[in-house]
Coordinates of C-alpha atoms in Angstrom, one line a residue:
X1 CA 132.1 103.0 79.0
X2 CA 130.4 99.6 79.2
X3 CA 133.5 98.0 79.0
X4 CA 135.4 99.5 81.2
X5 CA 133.0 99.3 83.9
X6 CA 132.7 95.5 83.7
X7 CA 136.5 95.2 83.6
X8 CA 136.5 97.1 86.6
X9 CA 133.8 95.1 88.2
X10 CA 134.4 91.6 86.9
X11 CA 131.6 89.0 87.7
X12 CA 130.4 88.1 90.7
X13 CA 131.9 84.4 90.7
X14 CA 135.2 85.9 90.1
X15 CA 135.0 87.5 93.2
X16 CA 134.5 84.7 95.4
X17 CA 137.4 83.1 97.3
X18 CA 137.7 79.2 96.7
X19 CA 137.2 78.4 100.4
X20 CA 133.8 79.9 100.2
X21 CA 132.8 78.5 97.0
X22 CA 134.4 74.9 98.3
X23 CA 132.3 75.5 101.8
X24 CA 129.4 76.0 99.8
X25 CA 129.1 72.7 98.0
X26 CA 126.6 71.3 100.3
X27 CA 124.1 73.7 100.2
X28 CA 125.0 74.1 96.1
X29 CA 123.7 70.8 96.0
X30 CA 120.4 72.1 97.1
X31 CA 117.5 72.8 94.5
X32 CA 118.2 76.3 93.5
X33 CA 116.0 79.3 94.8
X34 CA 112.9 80.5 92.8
X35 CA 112.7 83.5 91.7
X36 CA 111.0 86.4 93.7
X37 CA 107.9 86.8 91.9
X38 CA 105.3 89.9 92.8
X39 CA 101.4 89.0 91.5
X40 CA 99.6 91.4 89.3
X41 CA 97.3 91.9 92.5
X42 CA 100.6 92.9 94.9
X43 CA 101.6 95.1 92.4
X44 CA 98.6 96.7 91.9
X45 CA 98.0 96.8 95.7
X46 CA 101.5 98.4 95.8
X47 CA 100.5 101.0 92.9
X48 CA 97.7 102.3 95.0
X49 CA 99.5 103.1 97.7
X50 CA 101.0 106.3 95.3
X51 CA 97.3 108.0 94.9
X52 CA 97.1 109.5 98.0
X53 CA 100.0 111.9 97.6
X54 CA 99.0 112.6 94.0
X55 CA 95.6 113.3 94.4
X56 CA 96.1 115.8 97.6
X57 CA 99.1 117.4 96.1
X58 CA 97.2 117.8 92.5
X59 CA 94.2 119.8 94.2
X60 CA 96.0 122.1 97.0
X61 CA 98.6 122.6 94.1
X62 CA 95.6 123.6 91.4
X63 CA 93.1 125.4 94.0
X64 CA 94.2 126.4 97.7
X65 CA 95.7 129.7 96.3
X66 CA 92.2 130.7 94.5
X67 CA 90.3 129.2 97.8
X68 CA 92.7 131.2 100.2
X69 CA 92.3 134.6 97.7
X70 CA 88.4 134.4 96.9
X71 CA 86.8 132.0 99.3
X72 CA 88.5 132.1 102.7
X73 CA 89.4 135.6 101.7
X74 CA 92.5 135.8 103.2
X75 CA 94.6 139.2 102.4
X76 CA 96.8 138.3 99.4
X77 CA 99.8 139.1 101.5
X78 CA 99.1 136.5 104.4
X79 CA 98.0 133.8 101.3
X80 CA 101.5 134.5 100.0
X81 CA 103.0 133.4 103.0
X82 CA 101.0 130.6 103.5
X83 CA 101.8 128.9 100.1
X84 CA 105.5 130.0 100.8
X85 CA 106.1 128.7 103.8
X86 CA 103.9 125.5 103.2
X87 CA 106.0 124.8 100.2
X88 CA 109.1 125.2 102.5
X89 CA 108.5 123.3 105.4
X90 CA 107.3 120.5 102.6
X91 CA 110.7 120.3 101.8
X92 CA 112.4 120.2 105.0
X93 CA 110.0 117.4 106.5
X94 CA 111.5 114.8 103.5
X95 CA 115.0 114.6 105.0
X96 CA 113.3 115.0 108.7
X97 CA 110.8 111.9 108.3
X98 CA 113.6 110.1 106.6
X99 CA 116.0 110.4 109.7
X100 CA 113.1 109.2 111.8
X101 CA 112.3 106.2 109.6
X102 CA 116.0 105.1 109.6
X103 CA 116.0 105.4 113.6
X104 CA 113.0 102.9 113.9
X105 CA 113.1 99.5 114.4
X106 CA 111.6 96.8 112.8
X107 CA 108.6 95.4 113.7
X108 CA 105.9 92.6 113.3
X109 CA 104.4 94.9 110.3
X110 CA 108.0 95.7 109.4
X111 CA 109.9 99.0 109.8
X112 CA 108.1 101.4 107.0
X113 CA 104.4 100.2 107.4
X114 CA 103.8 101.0 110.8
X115 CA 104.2 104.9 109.7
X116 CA 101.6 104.6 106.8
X117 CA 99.2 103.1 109.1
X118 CA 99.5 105.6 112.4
X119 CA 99.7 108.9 109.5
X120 CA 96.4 108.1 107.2
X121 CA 93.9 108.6 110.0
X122 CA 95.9 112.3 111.0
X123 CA 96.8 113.7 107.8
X124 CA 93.0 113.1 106.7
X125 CA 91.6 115.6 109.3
X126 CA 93.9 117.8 108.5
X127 CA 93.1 118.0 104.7
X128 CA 90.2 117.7 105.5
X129 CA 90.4 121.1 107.9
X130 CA 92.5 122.9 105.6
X131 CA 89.2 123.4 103.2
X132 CA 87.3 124.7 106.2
X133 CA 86.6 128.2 106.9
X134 CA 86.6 128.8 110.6
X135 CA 84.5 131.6 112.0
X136 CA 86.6 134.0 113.2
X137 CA 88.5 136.3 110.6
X138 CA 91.8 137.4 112.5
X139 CA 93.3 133.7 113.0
X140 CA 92.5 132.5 109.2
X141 CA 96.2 132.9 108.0
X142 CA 97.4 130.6 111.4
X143 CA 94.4 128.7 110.7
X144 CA 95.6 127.7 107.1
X145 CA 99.0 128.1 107.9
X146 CA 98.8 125.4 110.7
X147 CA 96.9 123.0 108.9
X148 CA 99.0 123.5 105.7
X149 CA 102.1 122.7 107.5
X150 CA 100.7 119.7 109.3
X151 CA 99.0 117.8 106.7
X152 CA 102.2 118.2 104.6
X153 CA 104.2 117.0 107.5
X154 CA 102.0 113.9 107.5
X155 CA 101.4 113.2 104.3
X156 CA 105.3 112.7 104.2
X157 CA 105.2 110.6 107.2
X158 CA 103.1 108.8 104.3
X159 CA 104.7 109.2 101.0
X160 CA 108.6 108.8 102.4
X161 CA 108.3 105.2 103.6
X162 CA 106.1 104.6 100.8
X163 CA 109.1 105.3 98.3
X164 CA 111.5 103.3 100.1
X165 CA 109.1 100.1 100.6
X166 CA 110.2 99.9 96.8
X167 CA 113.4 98.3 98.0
X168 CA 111.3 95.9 100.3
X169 CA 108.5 94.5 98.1
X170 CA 111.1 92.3 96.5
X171 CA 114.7 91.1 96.0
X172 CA 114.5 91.0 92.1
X173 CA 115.6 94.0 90.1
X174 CA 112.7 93.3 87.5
X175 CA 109.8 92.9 90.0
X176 CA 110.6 96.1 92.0
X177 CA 110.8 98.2 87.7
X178 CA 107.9 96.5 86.9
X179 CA 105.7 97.6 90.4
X180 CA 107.8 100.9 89.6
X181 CA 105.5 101.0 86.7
X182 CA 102.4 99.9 88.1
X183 CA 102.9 102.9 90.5
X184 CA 103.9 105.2 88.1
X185 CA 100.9 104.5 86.5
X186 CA 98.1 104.8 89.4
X187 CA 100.3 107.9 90.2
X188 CA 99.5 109.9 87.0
X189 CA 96.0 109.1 87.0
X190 CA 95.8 110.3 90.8
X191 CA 96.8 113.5 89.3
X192 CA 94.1 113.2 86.9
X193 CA 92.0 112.2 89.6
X194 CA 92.8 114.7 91.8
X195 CA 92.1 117.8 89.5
X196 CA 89.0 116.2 88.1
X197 CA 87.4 115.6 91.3
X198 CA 88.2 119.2 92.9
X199 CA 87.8 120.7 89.2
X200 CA 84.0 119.0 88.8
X201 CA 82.5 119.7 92.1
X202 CA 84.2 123.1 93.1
X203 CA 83.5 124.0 89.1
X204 CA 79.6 123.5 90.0
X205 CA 79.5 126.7 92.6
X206 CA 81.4 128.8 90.8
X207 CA 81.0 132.9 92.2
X208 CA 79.0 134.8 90.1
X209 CA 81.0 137.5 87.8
X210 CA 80.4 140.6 85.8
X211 CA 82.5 142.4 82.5
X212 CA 83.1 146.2 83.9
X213 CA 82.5 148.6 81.1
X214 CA 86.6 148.6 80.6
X215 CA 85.6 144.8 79.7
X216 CA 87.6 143.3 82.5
X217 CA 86.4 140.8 84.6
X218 CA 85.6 141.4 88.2
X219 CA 83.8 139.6 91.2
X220 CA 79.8 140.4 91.8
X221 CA 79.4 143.5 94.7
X222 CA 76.9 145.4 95.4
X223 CA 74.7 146.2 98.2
X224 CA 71.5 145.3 95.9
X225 CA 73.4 141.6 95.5
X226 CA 74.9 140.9 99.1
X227 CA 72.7 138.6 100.0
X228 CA 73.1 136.6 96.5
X229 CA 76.2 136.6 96.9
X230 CA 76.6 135.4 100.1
X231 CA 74.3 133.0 99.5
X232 CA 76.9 131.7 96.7
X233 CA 79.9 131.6 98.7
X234 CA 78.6 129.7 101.1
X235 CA 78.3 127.2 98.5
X236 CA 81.0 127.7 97.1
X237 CA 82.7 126.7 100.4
X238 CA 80.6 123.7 101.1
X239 CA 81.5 122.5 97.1
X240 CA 85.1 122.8 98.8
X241 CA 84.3 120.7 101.6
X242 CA 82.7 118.2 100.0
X243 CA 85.3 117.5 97.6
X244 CA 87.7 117.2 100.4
X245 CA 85.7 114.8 102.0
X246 CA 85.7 112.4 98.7
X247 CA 89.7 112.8 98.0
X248 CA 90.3 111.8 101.4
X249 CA 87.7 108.8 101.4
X250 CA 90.2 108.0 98.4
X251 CA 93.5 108.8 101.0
X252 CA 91.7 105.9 103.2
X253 CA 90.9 103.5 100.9
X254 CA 94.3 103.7 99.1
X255 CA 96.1 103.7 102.4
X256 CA 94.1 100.4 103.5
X257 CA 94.7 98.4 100.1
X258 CA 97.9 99.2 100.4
X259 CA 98.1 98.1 104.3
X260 CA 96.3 94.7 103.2
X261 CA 97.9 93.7 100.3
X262 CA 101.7 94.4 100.5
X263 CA 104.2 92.4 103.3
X264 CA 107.5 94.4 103.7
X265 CA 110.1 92.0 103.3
X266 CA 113.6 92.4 105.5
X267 CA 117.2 91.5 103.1
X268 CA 118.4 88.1 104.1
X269 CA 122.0 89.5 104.6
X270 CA 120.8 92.6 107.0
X271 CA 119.7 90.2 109.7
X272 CA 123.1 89.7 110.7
X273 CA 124.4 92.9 110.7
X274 CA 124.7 95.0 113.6
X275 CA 122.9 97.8 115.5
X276 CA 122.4 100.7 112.0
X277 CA 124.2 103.5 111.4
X278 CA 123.9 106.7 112.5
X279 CA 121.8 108.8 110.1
X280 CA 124.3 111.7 109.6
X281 CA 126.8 108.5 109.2
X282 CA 124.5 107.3 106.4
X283 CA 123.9 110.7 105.3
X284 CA 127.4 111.3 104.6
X285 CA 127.7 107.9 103.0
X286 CA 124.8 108.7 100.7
X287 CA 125.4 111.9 99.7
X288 CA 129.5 110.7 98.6
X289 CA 128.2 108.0 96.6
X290 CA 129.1 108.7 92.7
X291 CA 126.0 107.3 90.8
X292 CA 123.3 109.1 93.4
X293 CA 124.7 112.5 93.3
X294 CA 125.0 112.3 89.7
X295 CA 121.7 110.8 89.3
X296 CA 119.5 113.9 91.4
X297 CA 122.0 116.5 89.6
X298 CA 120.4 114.7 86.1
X299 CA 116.8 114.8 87.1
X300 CA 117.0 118.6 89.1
X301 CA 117.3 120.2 86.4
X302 CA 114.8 117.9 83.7
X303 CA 112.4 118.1 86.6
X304 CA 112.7 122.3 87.3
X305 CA 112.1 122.1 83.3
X306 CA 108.8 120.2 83.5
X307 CA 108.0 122.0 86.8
X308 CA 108.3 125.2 85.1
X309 CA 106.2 124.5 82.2
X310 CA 103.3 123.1 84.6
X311 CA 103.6 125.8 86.9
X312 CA 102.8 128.6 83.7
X313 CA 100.6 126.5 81.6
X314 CA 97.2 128.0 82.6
X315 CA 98.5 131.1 82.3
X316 CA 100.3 130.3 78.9
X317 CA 97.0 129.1 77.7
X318 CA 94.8 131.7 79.1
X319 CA 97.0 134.8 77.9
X320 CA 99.3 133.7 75.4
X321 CA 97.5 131.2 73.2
X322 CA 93.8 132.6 74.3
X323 CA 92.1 129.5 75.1
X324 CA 90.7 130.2 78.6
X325 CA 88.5 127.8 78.9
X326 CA 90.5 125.0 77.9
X327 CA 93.3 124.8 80.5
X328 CA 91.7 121.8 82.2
X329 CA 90.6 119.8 78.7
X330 CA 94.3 120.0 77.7
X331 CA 96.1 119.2 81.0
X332 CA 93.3 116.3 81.3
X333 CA 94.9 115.1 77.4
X334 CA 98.5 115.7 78.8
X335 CA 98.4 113.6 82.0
X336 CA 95.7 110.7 80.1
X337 CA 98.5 110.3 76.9
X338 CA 101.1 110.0 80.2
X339 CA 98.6 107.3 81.5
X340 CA 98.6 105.5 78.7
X341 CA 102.5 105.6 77.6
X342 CA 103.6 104.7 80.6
X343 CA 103.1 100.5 80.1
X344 CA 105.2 101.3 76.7
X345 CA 108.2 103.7 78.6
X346 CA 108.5 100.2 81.0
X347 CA 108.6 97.7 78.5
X348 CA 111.0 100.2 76.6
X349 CA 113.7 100.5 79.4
X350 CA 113.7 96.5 79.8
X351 CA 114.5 96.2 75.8
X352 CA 116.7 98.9 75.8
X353 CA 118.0 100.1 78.8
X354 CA 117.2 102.7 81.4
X355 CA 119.9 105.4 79.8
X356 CA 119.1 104.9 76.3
X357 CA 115.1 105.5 77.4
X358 CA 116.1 108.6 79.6
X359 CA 117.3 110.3 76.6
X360 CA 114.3 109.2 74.2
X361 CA 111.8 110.1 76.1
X362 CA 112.8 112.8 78.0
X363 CA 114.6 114.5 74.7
X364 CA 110.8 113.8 73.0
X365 CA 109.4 116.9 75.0
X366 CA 112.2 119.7 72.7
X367 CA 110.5 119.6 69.6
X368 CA 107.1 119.9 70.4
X369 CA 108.4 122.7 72.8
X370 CA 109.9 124.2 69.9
X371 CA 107.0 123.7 67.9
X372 CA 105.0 125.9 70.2
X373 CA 107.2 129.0 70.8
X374 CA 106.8 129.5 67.0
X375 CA 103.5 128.3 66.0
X376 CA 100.2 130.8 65.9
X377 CA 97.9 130.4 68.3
X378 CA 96.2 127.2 66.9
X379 CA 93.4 124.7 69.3
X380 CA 94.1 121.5 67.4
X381 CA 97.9 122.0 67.0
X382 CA 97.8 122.5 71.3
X383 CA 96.2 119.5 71.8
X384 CA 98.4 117.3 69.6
X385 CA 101.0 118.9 71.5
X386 CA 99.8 118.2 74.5
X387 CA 98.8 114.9 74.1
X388 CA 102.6 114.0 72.7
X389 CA 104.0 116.2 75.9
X390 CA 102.5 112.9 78.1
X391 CA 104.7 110.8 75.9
X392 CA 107.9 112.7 77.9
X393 CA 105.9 113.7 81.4
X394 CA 104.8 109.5 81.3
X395 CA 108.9 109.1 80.7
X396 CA 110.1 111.9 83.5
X397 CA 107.7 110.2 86.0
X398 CA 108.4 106.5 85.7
X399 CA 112.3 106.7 85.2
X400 CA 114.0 108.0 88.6
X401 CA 111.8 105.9 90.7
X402 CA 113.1 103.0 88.6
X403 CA 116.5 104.3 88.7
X404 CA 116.9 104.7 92.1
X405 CA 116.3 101.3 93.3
X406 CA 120.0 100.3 91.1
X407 CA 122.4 103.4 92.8
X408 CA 120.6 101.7 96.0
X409 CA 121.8 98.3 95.1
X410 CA 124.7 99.5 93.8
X411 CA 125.3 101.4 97.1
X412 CA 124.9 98.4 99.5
X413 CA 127.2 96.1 97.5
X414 CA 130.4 99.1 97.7
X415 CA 128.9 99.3 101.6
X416 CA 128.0 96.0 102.4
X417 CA 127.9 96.7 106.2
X418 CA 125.4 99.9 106.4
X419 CA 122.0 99.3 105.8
X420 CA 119.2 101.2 107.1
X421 CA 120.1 103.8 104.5
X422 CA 117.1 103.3 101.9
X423 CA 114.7 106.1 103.6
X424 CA 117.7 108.6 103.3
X425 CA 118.0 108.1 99.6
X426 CA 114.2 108.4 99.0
X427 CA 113.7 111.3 101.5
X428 CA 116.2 113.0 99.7
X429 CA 116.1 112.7 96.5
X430 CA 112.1 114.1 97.0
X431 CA 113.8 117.0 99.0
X432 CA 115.9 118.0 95.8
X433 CA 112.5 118.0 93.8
X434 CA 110.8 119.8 95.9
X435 CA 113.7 122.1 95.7
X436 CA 113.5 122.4 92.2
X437 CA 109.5 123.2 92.3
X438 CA 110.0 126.1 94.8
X439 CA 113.0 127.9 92.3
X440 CA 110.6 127.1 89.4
X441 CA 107.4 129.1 91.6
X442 CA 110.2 131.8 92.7
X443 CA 111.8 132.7 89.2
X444 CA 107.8 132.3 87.5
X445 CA 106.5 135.0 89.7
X446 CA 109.6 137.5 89.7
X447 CA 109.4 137.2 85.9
X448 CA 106.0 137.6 85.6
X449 CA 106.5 140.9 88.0
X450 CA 109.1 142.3 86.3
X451 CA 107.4 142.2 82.7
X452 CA 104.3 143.9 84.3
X453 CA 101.6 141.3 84.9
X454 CA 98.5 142.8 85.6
X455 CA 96.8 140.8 88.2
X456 CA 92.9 139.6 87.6
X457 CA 93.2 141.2 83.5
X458 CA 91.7 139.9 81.0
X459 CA 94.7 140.4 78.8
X460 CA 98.2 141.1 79.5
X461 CA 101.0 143.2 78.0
X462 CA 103.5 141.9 75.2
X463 CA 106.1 141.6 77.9
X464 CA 104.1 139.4 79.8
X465 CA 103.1 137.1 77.0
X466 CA 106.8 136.7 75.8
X467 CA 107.8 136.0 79.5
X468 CA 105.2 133.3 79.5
X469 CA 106.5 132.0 76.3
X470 CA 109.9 131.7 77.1
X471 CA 109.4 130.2 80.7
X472 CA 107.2 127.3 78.8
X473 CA 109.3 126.7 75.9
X474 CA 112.8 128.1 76.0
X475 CA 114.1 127.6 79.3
X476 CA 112.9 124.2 79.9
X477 CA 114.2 123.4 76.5
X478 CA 117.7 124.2 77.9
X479 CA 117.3 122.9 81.2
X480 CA 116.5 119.8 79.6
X481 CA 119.8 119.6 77.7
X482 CA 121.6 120.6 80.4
X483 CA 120.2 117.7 82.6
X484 CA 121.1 114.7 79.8
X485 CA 124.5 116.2 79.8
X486 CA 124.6 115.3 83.4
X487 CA 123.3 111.6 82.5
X488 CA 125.7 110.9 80.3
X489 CA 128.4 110.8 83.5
X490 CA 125.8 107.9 85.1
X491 CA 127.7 105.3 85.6
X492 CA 124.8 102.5 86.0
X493 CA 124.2 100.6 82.6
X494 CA 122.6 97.7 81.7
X495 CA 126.0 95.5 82.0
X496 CA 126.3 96.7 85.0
X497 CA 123.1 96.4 86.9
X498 CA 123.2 93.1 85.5
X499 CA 126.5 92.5 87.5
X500 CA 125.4 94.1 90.5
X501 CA 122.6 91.7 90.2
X502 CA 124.7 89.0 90.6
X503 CA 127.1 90.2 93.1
X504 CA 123.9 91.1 95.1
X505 CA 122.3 87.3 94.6
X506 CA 125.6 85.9 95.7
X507 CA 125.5 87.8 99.3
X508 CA 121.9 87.0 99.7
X509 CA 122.4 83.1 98.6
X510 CA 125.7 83.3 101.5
X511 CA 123.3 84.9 104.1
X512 CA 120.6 82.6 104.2
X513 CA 122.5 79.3 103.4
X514 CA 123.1 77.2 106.4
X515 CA 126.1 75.8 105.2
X516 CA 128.3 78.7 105.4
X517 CA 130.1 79.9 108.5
X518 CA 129.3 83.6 109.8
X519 CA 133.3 84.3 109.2
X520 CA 132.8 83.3 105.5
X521 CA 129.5 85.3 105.4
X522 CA 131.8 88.4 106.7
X523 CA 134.3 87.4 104.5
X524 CA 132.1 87.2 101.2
X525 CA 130.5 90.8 102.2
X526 CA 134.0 92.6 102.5
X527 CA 135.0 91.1 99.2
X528 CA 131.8 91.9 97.7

């Protein structure tokens, strides 16, 4: 495959016409350009900037359904409606904020910042109000419903231009992977942040509980005990609020460090272009490019199979393996071993390629999957499982955020004349995920109702613990499959990123040299 693609491509040089390369002697003469080169402190500065989303999206993933059920004590039907259509509109604002953001103009700040800055101080309140409990009963479920969709709205208005200022922090291919991997990394402990933050302080004010005499577990009533346990739910909703205030004293500072200590820097060769397309013009363009589609078909279904396996591991735990009360210790090993592979994942795919390190690492989950559908239910044998699970989650995160930026370049040298287009890809490509994390909710719960799950039981039927089983280890295993099967029709190796590299290089060397004509500029870009 690699060679056919480079005879197809050829190198960048051989591309060039002779009048160009003849016109170009002058400024050939010239000490070549340095290379692009990102500090450790902009990268980090850049890496913060993904915290925000991970640590608001890790705790209203974790806990708004058990605050909306037993603290705001909202009827389960409205709370199922909230979390439905929150979900939904969450989707549908990606593609929205991206047509926006390709619409705007650039300005001192540059074209993606300004809607980081004007979104922080918004989206805050609205977390912040989403963990309040207003006064009067009736308008709860618009309340939440409100907020929800709002804050989710925002935080997109956030986390959209965020992913596309990946293609703006620097020319070089290496710099953007290797703030890619900075990010990746701030990302995953966010999450760990996020749940260990909301897990510690709501965990302090927990409702009191008593065993029935059928040894279920049910919530303290009484009229002896009203006042006790009134008394605790008001702290339990003030634990709430207080943790909200602290994750988004963290949205702030993130959103400032990020602010401060990134510049958004505009392609040489876009200057010159004219007025950008339309967005349903890019859209179309996007969405017919080869290497993209085939790269969100790849990671839709590996992401649905991760999805699925972190949307039923507490229950897995709690009901089929029977360790109840170590959900959080083993999610808190899964996303630290992620933490720490991570550096390893990056320095892997610059040895040996992103391809070659999509099907290592995300192939690493299948037998530790396997190994748990048929093991016993065994403590120590869970936790080595789950700490070599962050191997794969650390390779699922980092590698389509490093991918994308190459079917981006890739994209602008096959359309040199759009540009504008980079929010549309981002936007997008979240949209699909998102996708895949509402099918993986929908098809949990309908399996779980169909094998009889008894809601609030201590135990569940055999049905039910087979369902759970199979949803953790045998469908992701095949979803996983299917998805490298996509990968291997991904055009973009190493040989040719490395030519796109070049070709890329040449247009931005014609675009800011002085000594070339505008007509050979337009001349190299239709070639190119």
């Amino acid at each position: 495959m690699a060679k056919g693609e480079g005879a197809e491509s050829g190198s960048a040089a051989g591309l060039l016409p002779t009048s160009i390369l003849q016109n170009g002697e002058r400024p050939a003469q010239k000490e070549p350009k340095k290379k692009q080169q990102l500090s450790i402190c902009n990268k980090l500065c850049y890496a913060v900037g993904g915290a925000p989303y991970q640590v608001t999206g890790c705790a209203l993933g974790f806990f708004l359904q058990i605050y909306l059920l037993d603290v705001a004590q909202v009827y389960p039907f409205s709370a199922s409606i909230i979390l439905f259509v929150g979900r939904a509109w969450d989707a549908v604002t990606d593609p929205l904020v991206g047509f926006c953001i390709s619409k705007s103009s650039w300005t001192r700040l540059g074209r993606l910042m300004p809607w980081i800055i004007f979104s922080t101080p918004l989206a805050i309140i609205s977390y912040f109000l989403i963990w309040f409990v207003p006064d009067f009963p009736r308008g709860q479920a618009l309340w939440y419903l409100f907020f929800y969709c709002l804050f989710e709205t925002l935080v997109t208005c956030f986390h959209v231009p965020y992913s596309a200022l990946t293609m703006f922090i620097s020319t070089e291919q290496s710099e953007r992977d290797s703030a890619t991997a900075y990010r990746m990394t701030v990302e995953v402990l966010g999450t760990v942040l996020g749940t260990a933050i909301q897990g510690q302080i709501v965990g302090q004010a927990d409702t009191p509980c008593l065993q029935d005499s059928n040894g279920s577990v049910v919530a303290s009533e009484g009229a002896n005990r009203t006042h006790h346990i009134t008394t605790s739910l008001k702290k339990t909703q003030n634990a709430y609020l207080l943790a909200a205030g602290v994750i988004a004293s963290i949205y702030v500072i993130c959103a400032v460090i990020l602010t401060l200590g990134v510049r958004e820097q505009r392609e040489p060769y876009e200057t010159k272009q004219a007025e950008p397309m339309s967005f349903f013009s890019g859209l179309r363009l996007v969405m017919s490019h080869g290497p993209y589609v085939k790269l969100i078909a790849g990671f839709l279904f590996t992401s649905l199979a991760f999805m699925l396996v972190e949307g039923n591991f507490a229950l897995f735990c709690t009901y089929t393996l029977g360790f109840r009360n170590e959900f959080q210790n083993l999610l808190l090993a899964i996303m630290l071993s992620a933490t720490f592979t991570i550096p390893i994942w990056q320095w892997f795919l610059t040895r040996f390629g992103k391809k070659t390190a999509v099907y290592i690492g995300i192939s690493s989950a299948v037998p530790f999957l396997i190994l748990v559908a048929l093991m016993e239910s065994n403590l120590i044998v869970t936790y080595v499982v789950a700490v070599a699970a962050g191997i794969s989650v650390a390779a699922a995160f980092l590698l389509p955020w490093s991918m994308l930026p190459d079917v981006i370049d890739d994209f602008h040298l096959k359309q040199p004349h759009s540009h504008g287009t980079e929010p549309i890809f981002f936007s997008f490509y979240v949209f699909f995920t998102k996708f895949a994390s509402g099918v993986s909710l929908g098809i949990s719960t309908l399996s779980l109702d169909f094998a009889g799950y008894k809601t609030r039981g201590c135990s569940q039927p055999a049905r039910v613990k087979l369902t759970l089983k199979m949803l953790v280890t045998m469908a992701p295993i095949v979803l996983i499959l299917l998805g490298l099967l996509l990968f291997k029709l991904y055009p973009i190796d190493e040989e040719k990123r490395r030519q796109n590299k070049k070709a890329l290089q040449a247009l931005r060397d014609e675009a800011s040299s002085s000594g070339c004509s505008d007509t050979d500029s337009t001349e190299l870009a239709s070639i190119l």
